[in-house]
Tab-separated table of C-alpha atoms in Angstrom:
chain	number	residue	atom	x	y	z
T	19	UNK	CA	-10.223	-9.751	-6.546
T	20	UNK	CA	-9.821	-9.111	-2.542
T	21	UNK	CA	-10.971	-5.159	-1.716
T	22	UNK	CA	-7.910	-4.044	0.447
T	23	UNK	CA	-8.654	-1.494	3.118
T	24	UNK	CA	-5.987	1.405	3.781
T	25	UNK	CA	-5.486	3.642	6.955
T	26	UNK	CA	-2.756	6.175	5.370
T	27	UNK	CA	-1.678	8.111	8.640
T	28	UNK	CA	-0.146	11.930	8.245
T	29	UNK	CA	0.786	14.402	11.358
T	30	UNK	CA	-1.222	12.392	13.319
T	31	UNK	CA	-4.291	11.652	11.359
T	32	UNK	CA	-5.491	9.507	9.248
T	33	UNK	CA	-5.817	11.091	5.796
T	34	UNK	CA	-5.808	10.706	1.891
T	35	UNK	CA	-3.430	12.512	-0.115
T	36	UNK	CA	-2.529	13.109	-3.732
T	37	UNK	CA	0.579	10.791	-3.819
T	38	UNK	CA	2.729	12.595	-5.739
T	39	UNK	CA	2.811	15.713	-3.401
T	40	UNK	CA	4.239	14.116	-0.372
T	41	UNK	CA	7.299	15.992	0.727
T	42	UNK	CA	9.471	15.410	4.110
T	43	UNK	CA	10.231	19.356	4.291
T	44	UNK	CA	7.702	20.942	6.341
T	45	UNK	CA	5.839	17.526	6.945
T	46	UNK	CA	3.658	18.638	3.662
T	47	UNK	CA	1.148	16.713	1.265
T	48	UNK	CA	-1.812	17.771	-0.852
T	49	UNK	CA	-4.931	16.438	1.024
T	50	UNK	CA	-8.050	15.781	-0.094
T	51	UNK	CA	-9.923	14.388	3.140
T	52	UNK	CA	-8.550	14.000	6.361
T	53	UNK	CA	-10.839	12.174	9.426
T	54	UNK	CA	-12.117	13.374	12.287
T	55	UNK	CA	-12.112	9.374	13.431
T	56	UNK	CA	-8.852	8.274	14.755
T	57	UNK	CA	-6.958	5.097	12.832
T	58	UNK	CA	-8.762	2.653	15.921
T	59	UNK	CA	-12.321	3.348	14.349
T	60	UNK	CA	-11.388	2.280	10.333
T	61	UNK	CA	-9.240	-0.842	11.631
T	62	UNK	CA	-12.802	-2.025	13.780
T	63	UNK	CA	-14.715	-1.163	10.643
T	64	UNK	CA	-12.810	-3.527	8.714
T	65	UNK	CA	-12.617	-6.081	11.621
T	66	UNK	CA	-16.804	-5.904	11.741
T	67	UNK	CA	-16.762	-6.481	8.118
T	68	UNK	CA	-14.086	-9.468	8.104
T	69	UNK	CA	-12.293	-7.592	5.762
T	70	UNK	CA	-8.341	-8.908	6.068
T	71	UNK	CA	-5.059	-7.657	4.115
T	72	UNK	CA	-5.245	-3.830	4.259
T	73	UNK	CA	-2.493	-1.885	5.371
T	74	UNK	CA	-1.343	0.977	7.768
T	75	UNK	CA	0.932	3.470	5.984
T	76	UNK	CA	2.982	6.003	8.339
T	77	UNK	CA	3.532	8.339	5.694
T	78	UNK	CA	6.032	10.746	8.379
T	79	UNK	CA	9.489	9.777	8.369
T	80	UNK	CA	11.838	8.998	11.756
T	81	UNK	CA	12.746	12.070	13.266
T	82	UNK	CA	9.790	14.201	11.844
T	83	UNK	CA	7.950	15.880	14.496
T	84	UNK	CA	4.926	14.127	13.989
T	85	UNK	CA	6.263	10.805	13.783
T	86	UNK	CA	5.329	9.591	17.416
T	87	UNK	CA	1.482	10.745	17.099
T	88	UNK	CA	1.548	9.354	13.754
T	89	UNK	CA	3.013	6.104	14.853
T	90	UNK	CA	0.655	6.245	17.686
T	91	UNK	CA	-2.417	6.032	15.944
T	92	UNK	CA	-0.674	3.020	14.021
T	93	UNK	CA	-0.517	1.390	16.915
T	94	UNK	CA	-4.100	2.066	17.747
T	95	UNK	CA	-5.719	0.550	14.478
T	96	UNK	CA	-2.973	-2.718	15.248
T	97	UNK	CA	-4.699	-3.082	18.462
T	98	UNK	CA	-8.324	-2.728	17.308
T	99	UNK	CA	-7.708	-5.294	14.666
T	100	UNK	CA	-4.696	-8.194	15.398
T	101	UNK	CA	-3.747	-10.035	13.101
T	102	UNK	CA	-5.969	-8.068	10.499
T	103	UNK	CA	-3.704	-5.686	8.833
T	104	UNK	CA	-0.632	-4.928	7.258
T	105	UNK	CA	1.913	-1.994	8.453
T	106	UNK	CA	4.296	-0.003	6.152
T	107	UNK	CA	6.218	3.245	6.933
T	108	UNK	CA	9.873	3.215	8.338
T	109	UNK	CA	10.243	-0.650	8.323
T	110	UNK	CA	13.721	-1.987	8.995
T	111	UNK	CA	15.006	-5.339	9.868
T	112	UNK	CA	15.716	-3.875	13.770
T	113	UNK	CA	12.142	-2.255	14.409
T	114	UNK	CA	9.982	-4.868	12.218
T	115	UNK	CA	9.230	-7.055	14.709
T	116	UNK	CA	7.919	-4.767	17.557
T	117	UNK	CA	5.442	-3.885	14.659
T	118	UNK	CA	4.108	-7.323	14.286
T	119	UNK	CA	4.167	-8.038	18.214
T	120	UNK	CA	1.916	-4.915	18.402
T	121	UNK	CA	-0.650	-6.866	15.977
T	122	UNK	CA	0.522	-6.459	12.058
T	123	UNK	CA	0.079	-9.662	10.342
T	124	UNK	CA	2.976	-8.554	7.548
T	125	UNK	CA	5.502	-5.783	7.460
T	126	UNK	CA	5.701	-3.540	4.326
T	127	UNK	CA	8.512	-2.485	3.297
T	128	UNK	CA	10.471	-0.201	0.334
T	129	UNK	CA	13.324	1.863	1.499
T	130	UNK	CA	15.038	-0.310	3.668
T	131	UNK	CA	15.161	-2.728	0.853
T	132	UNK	CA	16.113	-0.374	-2.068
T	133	UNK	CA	19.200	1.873	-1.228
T	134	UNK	CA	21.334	3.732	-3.526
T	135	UNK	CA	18.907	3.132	-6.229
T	136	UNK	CA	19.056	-0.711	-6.420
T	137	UNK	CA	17.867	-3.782	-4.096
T	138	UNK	CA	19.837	-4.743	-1.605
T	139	UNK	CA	19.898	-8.222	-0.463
T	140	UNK	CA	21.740	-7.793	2.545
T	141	UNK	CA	19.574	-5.922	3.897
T	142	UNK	CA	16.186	-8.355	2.021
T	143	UNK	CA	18.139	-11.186	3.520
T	144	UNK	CA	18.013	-9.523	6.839
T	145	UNK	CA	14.255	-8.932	6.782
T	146	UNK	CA	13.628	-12.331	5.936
T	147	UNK	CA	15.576	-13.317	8.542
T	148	UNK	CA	14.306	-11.160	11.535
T	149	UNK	CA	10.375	-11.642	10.157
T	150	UNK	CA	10.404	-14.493	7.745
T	151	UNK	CA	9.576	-14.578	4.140
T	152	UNK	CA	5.294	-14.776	5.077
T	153	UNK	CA	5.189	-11.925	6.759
T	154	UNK	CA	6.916	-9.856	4.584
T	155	UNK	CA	5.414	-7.832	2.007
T	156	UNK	CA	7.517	-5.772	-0.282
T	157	UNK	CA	6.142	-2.164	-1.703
T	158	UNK	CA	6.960	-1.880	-5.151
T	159	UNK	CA	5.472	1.571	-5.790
T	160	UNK	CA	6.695	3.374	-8.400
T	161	UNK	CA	5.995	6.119	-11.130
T	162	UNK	CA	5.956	6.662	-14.724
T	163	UNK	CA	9.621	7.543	-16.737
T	164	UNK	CA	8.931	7.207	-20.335
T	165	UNK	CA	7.781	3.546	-21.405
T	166	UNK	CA	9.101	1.837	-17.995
T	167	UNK	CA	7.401	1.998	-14.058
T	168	UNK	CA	10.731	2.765	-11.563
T	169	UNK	CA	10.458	2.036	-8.125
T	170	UNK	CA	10.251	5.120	-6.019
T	171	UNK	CA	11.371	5.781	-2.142
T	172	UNK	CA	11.240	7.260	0.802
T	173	UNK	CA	7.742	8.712	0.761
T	174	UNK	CA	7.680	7.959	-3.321
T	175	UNK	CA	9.642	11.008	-3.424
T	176	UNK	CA	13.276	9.820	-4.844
T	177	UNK	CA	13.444	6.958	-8.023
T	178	UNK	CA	15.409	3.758	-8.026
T	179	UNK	CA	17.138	2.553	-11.047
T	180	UNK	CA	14.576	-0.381	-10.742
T	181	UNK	CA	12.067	-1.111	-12.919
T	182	UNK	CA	9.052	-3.268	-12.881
T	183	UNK	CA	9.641	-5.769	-14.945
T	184	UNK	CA	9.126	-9.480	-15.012
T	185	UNK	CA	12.574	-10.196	-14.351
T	186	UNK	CA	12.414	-8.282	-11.009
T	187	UNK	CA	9.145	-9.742	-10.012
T	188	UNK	CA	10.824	-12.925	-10.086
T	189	UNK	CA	13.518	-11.833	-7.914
T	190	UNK	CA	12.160	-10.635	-5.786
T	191	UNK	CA	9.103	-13.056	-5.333
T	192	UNK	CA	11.846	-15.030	-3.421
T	193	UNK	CA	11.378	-13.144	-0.273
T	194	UNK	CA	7.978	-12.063	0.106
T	195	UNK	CA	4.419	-13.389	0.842
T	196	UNK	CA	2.959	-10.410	-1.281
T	197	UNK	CA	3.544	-7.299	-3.214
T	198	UNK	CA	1.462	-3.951	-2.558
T	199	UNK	CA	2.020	-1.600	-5.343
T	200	UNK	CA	0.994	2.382	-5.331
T	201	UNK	CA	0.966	3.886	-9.019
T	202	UNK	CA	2.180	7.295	-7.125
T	203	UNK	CA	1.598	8.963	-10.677
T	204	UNK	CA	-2.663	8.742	-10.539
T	205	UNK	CA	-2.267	7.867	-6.129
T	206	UNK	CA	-5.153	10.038	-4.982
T	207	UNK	CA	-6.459	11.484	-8.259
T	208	UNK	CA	-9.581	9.035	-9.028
T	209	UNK	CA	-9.228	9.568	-12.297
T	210	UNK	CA	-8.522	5.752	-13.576
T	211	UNK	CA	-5.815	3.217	-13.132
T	212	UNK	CA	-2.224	2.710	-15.034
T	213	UNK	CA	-3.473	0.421	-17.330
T	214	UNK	CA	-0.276	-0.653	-18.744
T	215	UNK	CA	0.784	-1.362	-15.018
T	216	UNK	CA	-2.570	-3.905	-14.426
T	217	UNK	CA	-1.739	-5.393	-17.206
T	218	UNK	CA	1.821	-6.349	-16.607
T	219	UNK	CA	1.007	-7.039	-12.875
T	220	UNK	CA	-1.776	-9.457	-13.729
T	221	UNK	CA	0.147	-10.826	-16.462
T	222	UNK	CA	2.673	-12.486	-14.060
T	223	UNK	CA	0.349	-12.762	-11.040
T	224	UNK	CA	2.695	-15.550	-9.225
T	225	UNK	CA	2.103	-14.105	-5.629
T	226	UNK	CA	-0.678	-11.777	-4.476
T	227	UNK	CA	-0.300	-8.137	-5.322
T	228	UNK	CA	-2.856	-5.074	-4.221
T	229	UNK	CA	-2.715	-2.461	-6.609
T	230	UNK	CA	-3.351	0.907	-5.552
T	231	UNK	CA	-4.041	4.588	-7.492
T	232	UNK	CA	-6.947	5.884	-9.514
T	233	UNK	CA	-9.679	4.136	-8.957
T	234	UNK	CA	-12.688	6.535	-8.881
T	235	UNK	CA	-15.471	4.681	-10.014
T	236	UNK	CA	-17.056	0.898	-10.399
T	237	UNK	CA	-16.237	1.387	-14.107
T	238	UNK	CA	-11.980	1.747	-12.611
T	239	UNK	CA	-12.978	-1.522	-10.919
T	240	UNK	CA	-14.194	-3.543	-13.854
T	241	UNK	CA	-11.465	-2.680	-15.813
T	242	UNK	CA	-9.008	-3.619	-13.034
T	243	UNK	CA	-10.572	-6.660	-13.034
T	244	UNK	CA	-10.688	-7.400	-16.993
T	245	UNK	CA	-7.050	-6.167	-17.104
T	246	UNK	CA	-5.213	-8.072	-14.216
T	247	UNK	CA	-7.010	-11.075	-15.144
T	248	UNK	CA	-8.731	-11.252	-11.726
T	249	UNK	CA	-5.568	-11.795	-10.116
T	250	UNK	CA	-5.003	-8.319	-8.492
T	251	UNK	CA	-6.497	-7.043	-5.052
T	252	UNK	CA	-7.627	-3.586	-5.507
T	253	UNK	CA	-7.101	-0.386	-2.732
T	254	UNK	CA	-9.290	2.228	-2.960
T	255	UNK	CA	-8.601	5.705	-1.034
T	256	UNK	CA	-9.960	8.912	-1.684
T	257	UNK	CA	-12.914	7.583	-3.931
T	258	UNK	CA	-14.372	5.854	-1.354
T	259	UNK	CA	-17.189	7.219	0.742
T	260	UNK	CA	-15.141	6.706	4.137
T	261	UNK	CA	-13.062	9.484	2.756
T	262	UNK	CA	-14.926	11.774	1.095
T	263	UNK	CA	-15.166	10.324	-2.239
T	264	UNK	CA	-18.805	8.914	-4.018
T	265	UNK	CA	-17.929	5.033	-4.247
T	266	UNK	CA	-19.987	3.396	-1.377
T	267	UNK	CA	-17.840	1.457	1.007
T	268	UNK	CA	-20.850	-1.717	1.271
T	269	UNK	CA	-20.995	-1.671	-2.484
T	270	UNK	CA	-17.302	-2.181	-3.254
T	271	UNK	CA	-17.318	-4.450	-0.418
T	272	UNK	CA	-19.998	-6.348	-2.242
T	273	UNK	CA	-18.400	-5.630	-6.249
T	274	UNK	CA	-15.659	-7.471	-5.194
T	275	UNK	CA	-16.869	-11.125	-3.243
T	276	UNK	CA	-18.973	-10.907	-6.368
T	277	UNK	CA	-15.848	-11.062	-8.665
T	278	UNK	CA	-14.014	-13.594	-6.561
T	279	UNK	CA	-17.193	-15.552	-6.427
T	280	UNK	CA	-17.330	-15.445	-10.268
């Protein structure tokens, strides 16, 4: 299990948010930290510590009013670190690559990919095409609707008629080097993980996936590990010490090259 770093960008700052508050109107969220570091000083944090795979979310849409600071200090925690992290937010087969000639090792991508509530392969097809398959990572967030996980958009604010299912996985495995996946339903809570989620993730675990939402403690961790099988990479936001939370950034650093070592 590989810790993945995050840098989560809002209005211009780099931030941690409950994930299910996130609305376009009015640019708003729920916060519970925001930095007084800009996005350049957590990308050379994780460069010092060798730590590669995390991503860059831009979590303000085009044509908000904070988009352009907010893609600014994107493109300040790209420079910092090249070739270190991942970028997400806005992604479309005519802007992707300016994003990875700015220093992004992958693209991340949701909305681009699923319109009208299902996947569309013209426009995966043209990804692929503009990036390649291993640079592309596909976001497969998604939120709770009875017994099934649907794949949410734009900001995780509108469902897809896609679940997460093996089926899809499969599908979609196809055209991506990875998958990073956000449980929006416990994203910034710290109050555990979607169990059932780890389970099913791990459970296929035929390309690398971070997981993402709930973690709060080293207990979370363990039983990320025990559930996914040890094939899951683990984000941790607002529980970690860089952003206000009590989980010590060294330690989890350390928790999990001890699990991969194992």
């Amino acid at each position: 299990m590989e810790f993945r770093p995050c840098i989560d960008i809002h209005n211009g700052k780099v931030k941690q948010i409950v994930g299910g508050s996130l609305r376009d109107e009015n640019n708003q969220a729920k916060e519970n930290f925001v930095a007084k570091q800009d996005a350049a000083f957590f990308a050379k944090l994780y460069r010092q510590r060798h730590i590669k795979g995390g991503h860059i979310i831009l979590l303000n849409p085009v044509g908000s009013e904070f988009y352009n600071a907010t893609r600014e200090q994107a493109m300040l925690a790209l420079r910092a670190y090249p070739g270190g992290m991942q970028i997400g937010g806005g992604i479309t087969a005519d802007n992707a690559s300016a994003f990875l000639d700015a220093g992004a090792s992958h693209v991340i991508v949701t909305s681009y990919v699923f319109r009208d509530g299902v996947v569309n392969y013209e426009n995966l097809k043209r990804l692929v095409s503009a990036v390649g398959r291993e640079r592309l990572v596909l976001d497969l967030s998604c939120r709770r609707k009875g017994d099934d996980y649907y794949i949410v958009t734009d900001r995780w604010q509108r469902f897809t008629g896609e679940t997460i299912d093996v089926s899809l996985l499969d599908r979609l495995a196809e055209f991506a080097d990875e998958f990073l996946i956000h449980a929006v339903d416990v994203e910034g809570k710290a109050r555990g993980i979607e169990e059932d989620l780890v389970k099913l993730l791990g459970d296929w675990g035929q390309l690398p996936i971070t997981y993402a939402g709930g973690v709060g403690d080293f207990g979370d961790l363990r039983l990320l590990q025990e559930l996914g099988g040890g094939r899951l990479n683990v984000t941790i936001g607002s529980a970690l010490d860089l952003f206000g939370g009590a989980m010590d950034f060294e330690e989890v650093c350390k928790f999990c090259s001890r699990e991969e070592r194992e």
